[in-house]
Tab-separated table of C-alpha atoms in Angstrom:
chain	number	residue	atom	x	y	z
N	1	UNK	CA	0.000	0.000	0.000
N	2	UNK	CA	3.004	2.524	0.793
N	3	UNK	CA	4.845	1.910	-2.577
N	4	UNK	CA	0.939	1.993	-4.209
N	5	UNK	CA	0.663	5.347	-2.718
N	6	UNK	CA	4.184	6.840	-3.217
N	7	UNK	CA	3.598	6.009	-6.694
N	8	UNK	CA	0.989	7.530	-7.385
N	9	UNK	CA	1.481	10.968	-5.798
N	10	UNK	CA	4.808	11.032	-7.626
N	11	UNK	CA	2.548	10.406	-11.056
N	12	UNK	CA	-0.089	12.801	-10.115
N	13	UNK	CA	2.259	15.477	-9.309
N	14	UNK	CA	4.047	15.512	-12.529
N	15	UNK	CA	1.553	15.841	-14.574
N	16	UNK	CA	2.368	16.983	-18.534
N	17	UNK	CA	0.132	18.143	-20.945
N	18	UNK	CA	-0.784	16.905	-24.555
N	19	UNK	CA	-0.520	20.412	-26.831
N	20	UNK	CA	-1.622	20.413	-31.042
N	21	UNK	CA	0.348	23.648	-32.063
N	22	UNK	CA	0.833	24.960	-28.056
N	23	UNK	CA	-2.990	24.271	-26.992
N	24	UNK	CA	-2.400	21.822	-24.293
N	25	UNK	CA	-5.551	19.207	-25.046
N	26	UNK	CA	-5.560	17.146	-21.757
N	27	UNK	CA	-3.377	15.795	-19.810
N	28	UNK	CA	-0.606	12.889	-20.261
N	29	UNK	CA	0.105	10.666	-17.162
N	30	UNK	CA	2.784	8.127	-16.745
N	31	UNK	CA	1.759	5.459	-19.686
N	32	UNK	CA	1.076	2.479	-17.039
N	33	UNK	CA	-1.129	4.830	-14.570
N	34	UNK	CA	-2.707	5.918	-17.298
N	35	UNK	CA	-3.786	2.220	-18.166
N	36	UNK	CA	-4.223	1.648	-14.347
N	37	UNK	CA	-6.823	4.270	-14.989
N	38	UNK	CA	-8.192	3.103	-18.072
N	39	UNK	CA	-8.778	-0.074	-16.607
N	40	UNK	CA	-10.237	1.192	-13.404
N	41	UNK	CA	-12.773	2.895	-15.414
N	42	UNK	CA	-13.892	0.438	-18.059
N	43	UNK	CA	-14.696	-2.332	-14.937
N	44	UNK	CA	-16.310	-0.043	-12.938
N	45	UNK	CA	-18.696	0.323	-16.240
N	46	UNK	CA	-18.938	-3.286	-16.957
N	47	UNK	CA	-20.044	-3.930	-13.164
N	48	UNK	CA	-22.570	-0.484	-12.725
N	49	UNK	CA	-23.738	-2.321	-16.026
N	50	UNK	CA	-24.238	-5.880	-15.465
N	51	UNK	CA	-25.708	-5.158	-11.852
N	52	UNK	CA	-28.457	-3.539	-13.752
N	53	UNK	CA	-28.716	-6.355	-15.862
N	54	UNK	CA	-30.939	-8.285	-14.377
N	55	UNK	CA	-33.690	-5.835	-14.274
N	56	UNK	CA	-34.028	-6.606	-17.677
N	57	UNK	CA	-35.388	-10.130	-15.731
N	58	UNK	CA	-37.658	-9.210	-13.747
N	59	UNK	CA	-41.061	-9.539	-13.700
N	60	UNK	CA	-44.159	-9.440	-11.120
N	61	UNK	CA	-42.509	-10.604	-7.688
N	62	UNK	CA	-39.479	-11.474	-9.895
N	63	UNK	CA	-35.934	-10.421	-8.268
N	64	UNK	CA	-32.691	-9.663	-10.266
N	65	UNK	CA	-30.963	-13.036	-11.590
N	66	UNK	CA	-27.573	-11.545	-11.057
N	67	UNK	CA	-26.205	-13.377	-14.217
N	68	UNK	CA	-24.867	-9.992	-15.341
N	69	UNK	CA	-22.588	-10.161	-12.338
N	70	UNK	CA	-21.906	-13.727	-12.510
N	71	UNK	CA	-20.180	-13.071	-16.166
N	72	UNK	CA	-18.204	-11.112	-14.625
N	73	UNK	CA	-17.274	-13.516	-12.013
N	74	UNK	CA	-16.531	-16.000	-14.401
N	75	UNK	CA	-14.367	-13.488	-16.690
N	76	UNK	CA	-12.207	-12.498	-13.754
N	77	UNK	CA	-11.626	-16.354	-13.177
N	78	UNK	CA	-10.801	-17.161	-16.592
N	79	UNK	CA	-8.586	-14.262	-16.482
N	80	UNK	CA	-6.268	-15.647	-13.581
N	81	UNK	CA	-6.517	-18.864	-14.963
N	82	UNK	CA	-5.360	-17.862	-18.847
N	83	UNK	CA	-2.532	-15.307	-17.692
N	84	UNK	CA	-1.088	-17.775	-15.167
N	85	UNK	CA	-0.868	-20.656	-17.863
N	86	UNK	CA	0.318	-18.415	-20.191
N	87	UNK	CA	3.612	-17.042	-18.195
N	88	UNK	CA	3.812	-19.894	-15.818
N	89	UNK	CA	3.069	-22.739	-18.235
N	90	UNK	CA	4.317	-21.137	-21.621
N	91	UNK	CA	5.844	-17.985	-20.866
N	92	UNK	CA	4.578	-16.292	-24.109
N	93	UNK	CA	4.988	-13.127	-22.611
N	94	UNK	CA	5.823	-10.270	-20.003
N	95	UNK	CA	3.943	-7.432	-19.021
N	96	UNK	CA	5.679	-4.097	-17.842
N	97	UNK	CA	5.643	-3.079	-14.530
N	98	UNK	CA	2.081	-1.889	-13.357
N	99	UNK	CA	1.086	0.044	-9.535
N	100	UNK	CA	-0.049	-3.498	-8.458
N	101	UNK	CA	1.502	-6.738	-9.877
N	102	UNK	CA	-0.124	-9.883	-9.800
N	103	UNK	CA	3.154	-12.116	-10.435
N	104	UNK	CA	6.190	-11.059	-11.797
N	105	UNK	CA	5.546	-10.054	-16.082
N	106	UNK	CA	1.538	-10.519	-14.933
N	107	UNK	CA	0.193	-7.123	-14.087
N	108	UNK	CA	-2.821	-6.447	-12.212
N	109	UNK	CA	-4.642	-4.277	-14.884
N	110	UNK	CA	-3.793	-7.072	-17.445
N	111	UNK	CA	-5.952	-9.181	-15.257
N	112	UNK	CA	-8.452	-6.834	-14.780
N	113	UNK	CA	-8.814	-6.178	-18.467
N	114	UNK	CA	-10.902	-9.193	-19.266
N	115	UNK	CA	-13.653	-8.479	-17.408
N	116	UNK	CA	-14.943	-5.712	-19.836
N	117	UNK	CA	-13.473	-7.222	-22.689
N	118	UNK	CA	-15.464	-10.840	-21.963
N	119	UNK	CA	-18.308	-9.117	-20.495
N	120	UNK	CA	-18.920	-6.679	-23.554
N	121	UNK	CA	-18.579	-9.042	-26.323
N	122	UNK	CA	-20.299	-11.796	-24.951
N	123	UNK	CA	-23.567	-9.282	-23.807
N	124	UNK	CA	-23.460	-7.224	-27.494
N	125	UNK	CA	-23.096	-10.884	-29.388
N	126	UNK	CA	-26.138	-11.734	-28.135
N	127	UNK	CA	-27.516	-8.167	-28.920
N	128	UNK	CA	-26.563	-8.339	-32.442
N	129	UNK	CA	-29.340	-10.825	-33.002
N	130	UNK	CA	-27.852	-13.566	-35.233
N	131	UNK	CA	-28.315	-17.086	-34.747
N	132	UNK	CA	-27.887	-19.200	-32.141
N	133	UNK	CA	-25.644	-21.425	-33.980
N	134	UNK	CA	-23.458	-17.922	-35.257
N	135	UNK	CA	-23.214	-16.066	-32.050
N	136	UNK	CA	-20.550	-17.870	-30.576
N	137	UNK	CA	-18.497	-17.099	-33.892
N	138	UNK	CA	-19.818	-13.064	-33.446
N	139	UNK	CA	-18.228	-12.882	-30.140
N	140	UNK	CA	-14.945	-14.991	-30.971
N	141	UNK	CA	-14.858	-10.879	-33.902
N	142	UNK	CA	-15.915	-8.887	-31.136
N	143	UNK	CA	-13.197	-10.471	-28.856
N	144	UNK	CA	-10.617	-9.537	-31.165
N	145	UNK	CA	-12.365	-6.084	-32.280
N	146	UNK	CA	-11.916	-5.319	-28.175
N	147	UNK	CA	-8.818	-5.889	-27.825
N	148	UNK	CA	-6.915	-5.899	-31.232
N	149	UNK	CA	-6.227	-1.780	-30.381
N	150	UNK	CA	-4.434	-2.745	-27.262
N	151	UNK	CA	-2.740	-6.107	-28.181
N	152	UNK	CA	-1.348	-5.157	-31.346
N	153	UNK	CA	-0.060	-1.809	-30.171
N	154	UNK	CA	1.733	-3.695	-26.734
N	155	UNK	CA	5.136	-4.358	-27.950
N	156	UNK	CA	5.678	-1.013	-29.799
N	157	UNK	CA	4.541	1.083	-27.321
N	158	UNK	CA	6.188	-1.380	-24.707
N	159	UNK	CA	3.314	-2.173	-22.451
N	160	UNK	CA	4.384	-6.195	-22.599
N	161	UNK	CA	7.225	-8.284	-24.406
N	162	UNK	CA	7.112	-11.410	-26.519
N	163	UNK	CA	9.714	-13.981	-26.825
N	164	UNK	CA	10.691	-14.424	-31.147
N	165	UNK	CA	12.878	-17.375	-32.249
N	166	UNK	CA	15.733	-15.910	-31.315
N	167	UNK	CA	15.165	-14.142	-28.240
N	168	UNK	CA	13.439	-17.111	-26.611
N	169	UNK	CA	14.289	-15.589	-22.822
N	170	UNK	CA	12.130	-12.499	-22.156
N	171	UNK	CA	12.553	-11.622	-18.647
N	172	UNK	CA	15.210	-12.244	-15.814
N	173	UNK	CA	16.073	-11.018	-12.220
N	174	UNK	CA	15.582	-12.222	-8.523
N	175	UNK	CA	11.883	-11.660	-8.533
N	176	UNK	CA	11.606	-15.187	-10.506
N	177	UNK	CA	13.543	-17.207	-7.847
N	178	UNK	CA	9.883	-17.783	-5.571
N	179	UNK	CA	9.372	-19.714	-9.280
N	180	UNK	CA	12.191	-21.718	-9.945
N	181	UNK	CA	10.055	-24.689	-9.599
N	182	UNK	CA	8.233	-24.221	-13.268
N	183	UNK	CA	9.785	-25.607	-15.850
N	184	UNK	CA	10.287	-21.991	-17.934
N	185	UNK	CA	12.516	-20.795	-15.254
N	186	UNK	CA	15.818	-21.531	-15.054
N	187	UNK	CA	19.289	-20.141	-14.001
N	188	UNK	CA	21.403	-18.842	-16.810
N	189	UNK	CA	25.089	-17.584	-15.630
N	190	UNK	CA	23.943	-17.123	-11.983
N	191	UNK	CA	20.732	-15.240	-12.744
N	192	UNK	CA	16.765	-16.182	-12.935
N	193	UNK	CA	15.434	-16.049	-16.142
N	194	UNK	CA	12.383	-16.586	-18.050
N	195	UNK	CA	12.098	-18.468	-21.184
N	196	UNK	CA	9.665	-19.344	-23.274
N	197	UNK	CA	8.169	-23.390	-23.258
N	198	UNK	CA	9.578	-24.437	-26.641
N	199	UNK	CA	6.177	-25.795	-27.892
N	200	UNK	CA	4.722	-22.247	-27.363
N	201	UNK	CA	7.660	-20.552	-29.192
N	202	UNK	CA	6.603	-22.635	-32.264
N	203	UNK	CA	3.193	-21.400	-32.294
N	204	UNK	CA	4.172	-17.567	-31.291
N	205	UNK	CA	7.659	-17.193	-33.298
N	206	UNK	CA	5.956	-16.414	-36.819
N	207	UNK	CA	5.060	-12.388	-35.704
N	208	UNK	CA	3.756	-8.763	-36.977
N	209	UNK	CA	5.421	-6.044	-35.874
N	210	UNK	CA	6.686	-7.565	-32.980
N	211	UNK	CA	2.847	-9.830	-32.311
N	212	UNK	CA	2.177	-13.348	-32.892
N	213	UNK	CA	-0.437	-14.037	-35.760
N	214	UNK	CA	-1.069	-16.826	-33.522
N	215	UNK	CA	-2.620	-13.825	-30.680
N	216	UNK	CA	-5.221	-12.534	-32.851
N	217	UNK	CA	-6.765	-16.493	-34.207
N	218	UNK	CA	-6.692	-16.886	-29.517
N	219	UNK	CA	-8.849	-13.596	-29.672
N	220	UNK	CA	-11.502	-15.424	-32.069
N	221	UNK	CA	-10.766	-18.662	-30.279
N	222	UNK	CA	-11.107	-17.805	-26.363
N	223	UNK	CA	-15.278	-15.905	-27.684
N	224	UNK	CA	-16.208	-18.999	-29.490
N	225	UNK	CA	-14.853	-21.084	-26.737
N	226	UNK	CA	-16.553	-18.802	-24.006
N	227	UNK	CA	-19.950	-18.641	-25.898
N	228	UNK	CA	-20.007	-22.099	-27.203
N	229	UNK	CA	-19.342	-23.662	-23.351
N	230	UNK	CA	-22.322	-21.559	-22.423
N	231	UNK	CA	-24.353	-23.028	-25.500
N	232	UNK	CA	-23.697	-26.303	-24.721
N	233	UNK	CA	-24.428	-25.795	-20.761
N	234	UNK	CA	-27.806	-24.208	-21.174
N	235	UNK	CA	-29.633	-21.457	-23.191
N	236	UNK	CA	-27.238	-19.466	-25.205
N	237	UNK	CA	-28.366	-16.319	-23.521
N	238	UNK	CA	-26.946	-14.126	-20.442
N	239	UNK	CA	-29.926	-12.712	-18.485
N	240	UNK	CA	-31.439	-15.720	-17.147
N	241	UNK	CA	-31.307	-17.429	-13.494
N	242	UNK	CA	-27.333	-17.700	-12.220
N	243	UNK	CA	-26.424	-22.028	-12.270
N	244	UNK	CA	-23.103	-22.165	-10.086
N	245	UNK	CA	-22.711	-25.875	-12.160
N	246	UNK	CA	-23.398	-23.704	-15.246
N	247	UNK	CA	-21.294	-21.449	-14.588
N	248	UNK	CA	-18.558	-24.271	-13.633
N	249	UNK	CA	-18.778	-26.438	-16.458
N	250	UNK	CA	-18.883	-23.640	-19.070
N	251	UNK	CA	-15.651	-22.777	-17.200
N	252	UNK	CA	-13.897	-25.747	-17.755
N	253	UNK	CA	-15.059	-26.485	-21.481
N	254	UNK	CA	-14.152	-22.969	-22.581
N	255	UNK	CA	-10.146	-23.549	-22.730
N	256	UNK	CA	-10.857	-27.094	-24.543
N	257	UNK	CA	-13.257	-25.605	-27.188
N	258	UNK	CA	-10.769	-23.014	-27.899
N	259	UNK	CA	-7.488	-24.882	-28.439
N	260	UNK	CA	-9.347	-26.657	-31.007
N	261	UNK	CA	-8.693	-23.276	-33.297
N	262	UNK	CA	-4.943	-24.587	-32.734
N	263	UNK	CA	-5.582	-27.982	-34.448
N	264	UNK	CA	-5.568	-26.425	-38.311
N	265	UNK	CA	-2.901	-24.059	-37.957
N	266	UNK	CA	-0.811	-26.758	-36.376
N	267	UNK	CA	-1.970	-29.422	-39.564
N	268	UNK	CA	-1.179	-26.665	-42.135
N	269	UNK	CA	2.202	-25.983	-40.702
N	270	UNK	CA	3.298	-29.418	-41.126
N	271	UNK	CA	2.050	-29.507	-44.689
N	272	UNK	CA	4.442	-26.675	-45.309
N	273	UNK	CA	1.912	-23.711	-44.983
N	274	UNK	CA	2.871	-21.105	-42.783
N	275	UNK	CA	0.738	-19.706	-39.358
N	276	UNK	CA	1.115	-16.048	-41.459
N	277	UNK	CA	-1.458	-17.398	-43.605
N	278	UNK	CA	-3.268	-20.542	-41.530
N	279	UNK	CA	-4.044	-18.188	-38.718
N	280	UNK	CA	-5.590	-14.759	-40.192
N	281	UNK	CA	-7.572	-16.771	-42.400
N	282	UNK	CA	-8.878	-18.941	-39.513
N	283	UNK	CA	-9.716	-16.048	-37.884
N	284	UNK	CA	-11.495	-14.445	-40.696
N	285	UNK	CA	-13.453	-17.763	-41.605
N	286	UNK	CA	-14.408	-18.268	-38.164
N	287	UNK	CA	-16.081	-14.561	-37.861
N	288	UNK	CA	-17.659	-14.294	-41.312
N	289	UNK	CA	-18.903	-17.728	-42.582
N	290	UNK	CA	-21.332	-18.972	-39.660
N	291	UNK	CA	-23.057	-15.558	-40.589
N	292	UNK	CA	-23.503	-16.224	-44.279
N	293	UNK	CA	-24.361	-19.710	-43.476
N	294	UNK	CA	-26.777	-19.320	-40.906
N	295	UNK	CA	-28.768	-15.709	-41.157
N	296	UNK	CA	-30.297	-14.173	-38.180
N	297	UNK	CA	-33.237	-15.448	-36.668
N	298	UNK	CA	-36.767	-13.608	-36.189
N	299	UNK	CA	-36.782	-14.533	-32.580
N	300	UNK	CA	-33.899	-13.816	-29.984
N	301	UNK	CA	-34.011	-14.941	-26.598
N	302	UNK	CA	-33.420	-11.641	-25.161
N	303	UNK	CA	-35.666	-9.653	-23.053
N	304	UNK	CA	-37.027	-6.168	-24.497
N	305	UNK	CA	-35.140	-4.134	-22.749
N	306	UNK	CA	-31.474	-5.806	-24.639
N	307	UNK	CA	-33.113	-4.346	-27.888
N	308	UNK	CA	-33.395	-0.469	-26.671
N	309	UNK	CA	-30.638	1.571	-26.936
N	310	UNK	CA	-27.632	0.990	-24.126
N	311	UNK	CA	-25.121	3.780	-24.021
N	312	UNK	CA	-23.657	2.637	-20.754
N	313	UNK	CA	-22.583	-0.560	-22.757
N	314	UNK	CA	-21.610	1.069	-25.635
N	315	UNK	CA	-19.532	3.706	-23.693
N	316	UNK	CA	-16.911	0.611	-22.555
N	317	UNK	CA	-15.695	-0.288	-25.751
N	318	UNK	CA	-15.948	3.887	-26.722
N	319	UNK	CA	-13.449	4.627	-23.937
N	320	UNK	CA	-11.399	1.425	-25.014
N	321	UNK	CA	-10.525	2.386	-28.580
N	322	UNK	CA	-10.560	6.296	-27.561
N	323	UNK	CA	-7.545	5.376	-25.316
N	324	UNK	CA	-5.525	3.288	-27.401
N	325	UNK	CA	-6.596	5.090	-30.842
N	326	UNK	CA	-5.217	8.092	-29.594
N	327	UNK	CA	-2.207	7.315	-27.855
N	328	UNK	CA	0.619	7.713	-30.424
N	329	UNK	CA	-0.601	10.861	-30.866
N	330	UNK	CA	-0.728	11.770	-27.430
N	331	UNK	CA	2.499	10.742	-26.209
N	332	UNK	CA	4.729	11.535	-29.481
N	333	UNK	CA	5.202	7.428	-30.233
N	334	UNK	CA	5.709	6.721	-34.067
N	335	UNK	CA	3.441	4.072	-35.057
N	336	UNK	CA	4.543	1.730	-38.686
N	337	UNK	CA	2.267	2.369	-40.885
N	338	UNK	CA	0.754	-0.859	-41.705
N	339	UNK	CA	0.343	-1.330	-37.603
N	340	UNK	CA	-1.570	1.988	-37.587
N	341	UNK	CA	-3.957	0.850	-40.424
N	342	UNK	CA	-4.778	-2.356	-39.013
N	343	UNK	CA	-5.226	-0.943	-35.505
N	344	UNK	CA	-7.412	1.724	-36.901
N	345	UNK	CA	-9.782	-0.548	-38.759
N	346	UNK	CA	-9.761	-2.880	-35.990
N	347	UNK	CA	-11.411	0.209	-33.876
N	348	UNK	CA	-13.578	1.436	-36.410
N	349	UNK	CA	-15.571	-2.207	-37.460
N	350	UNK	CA	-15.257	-2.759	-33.668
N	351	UNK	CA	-17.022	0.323	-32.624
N	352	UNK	CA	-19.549	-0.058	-35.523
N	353	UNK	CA	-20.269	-3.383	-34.183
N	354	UNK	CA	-21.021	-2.438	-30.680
N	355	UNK	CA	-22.790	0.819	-31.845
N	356	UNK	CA	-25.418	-1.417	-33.791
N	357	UNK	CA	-25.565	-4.354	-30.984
N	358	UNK	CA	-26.453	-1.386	-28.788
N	359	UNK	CA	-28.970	-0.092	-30.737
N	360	UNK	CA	-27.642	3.219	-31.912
N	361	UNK	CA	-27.912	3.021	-35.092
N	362	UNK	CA	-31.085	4.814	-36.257
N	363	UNK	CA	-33.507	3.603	-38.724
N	364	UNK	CA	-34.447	3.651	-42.109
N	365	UNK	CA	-36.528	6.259	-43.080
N	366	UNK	CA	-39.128	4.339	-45.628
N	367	UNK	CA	-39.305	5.504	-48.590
N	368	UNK	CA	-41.692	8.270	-49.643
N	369	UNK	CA	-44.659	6.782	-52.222
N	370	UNK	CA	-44.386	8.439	-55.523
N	371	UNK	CA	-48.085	10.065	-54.987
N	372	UNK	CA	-46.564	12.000	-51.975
């Protein structure tokens, strides 16, 4: 709590400014605060949101169902669960040093992250109103719409590392020697290092600008997992009664149903075709095709109230993008410019989706008669 404190009174204190041709715009905080903040900001949304939820439940006599909360729950599990496999297990990356650290190269705001990111593509999939048998595809896009801004953006702005071929060791120092017992650290010349499981530095070496393809096809995978373990558990639909066995087993089937995205990348690399290729088109199939196969039903299991107009959900994914849109710009950090383009249409379709899942989009006007 002392260091938490120190830290930031030493942030808020030296406070610079933003300025477009000496008009200072707002002001620029230490990158990680700043994130801290971000992150702060976008769960206390997603949880003012989904406790309200559940009045979209209730009835005569009825009481809130709390599922809204309860997604949460389950994101913040799946959170701990995912970023501790993924340094502990594979080591596929580090994160930079946040206010409050979960492990070492696992920040707390990393952790945090999912919740809106889970909670607000899972809640505007089932908005959008496809089909049953499409929505879990729609939220594997809107995953990766959330957070493609952010994770594409991580290693050039330096919010996290990843390991490449030949770099396979990402991290070192004392604070690994509590973890000495996991097989991806080790002691090289008398210090602790961290280094990448060799399995996962097959599936992350082939990169884009400094990103694994493989981290955009987990996006798509880790939705469709998510919404296909709640499928196959019960209704696919979030504002019903809370199941803690529901809840549980779509838990455990969501990692399982996900790695299966793995399978064809893995199968086309040992025919000789490369992830580059395997994985974006994986992840493109995956969010367009169950679409154009299967077109949106008449009637969606969603209450009235999902299909008025929700700014409060709307504003998470606003403030997401807004943030990391914005923030070469703001803090003078040169962005290559086929990274900016993707990033940018990554934010754009993103925001367009959750604009229309929330309802914002306004109507056609019908056409006038010609004896008007």
């Amino acid at each position: 709590p002392a260091s938490f404190a120190i830290r930031t009174i030493s942030v808020a204190t030296s406070v610079d400014y933003v300025r477009v041709m000496g008009v200072p715009l707002g002001p620029v905080l230490d990158p990680i605060m700043e994130i801290d903040i971000l992150v702060g900001v976008m769960n206390l949304l997603t949880l003012v949101h989904a406790a309200r939820s559940g009045a979209s439940t209730r009835g005569a006599g009825s009481t809130r169902s709390g599922s809204g909360l309860a997604v949460c729950l389950f994101a913040m599990v799946l959170a701990f669960g995912v970023e501790f496999a993924s340094v502990w297990v594979g080591a596929t990356h580090c994160h930079g040093e946040s206010v409050a650290m979960v492990t070492p190269c696992s920040s707390f705001n990393s952790v945090l992250y999912y919740v809106p990111w889970i909670y607000t593509s899972l809640v505007s999939g089932q908005r959008l109103g496809v089909s049953a048998r499409a929505t879990p595809f729609v939220v594997g896009a809107l995953m990766h719409g959330f957070i493609g801004t952010y994770e594409y953006q991580g290693p050039t702005m330096g919010w996290w590392k990843w390991p490449d071929a030949t770099h396979p060791i990402i991290a070192s120092g004392p604070q690994f020697e509590p973890f000495l017992g996991f097989d991806v650290v080790s002691v090289l010349d008398g210090e602790f290092v961290l280094q990448t499981h060799p399995h996962a530095l097959q599936a992350i070496s082939t990169q884009f600008n400094g990103v694994p393809v493989m981290a955009g096809l987990f996006h798509v995978a880790l939705g469709v997992g998510i919404a296909s373990a709640f499928a196959v558990t019960g209704p696919l639909h979030l504002w019903g009664p809370v199941s803690a066995v529901r809840y549980g087993a779509a838990l455990l089937l969501t990692v399982p149903i996900a790695l299966l995205f793995d399978l064809p990348t893995t199968l086309g690399e040992m025919a000789g075709v490369s992830r580059a290729f395997t994985a974006p088109m994986m992840g493109v199939v995956a969010a367009v095709l169950p679409v154009l196969l299967w077109p949106a039903e008449a009637a969606v299991s969603t209450p009235p109230a999902a299909r008025r107009p929700d700014y409060l959900l709307f504003l998470i994914p606003v403030l997401n993008h807004g943030y990391f849109f914005t923030y070469g710009l703001r803090h003078g950090v040169d962005i290559p410019a086929d990274l900016a383009v993707y990033v940018h249409t990554i934010a754009v379709l993103s925001l367009a989706a959750h604009r229309r899942a929330c309802c914002l989009v306004p109507p056609r006007a019908s056409p006038r008669s010609k004896t008007e």
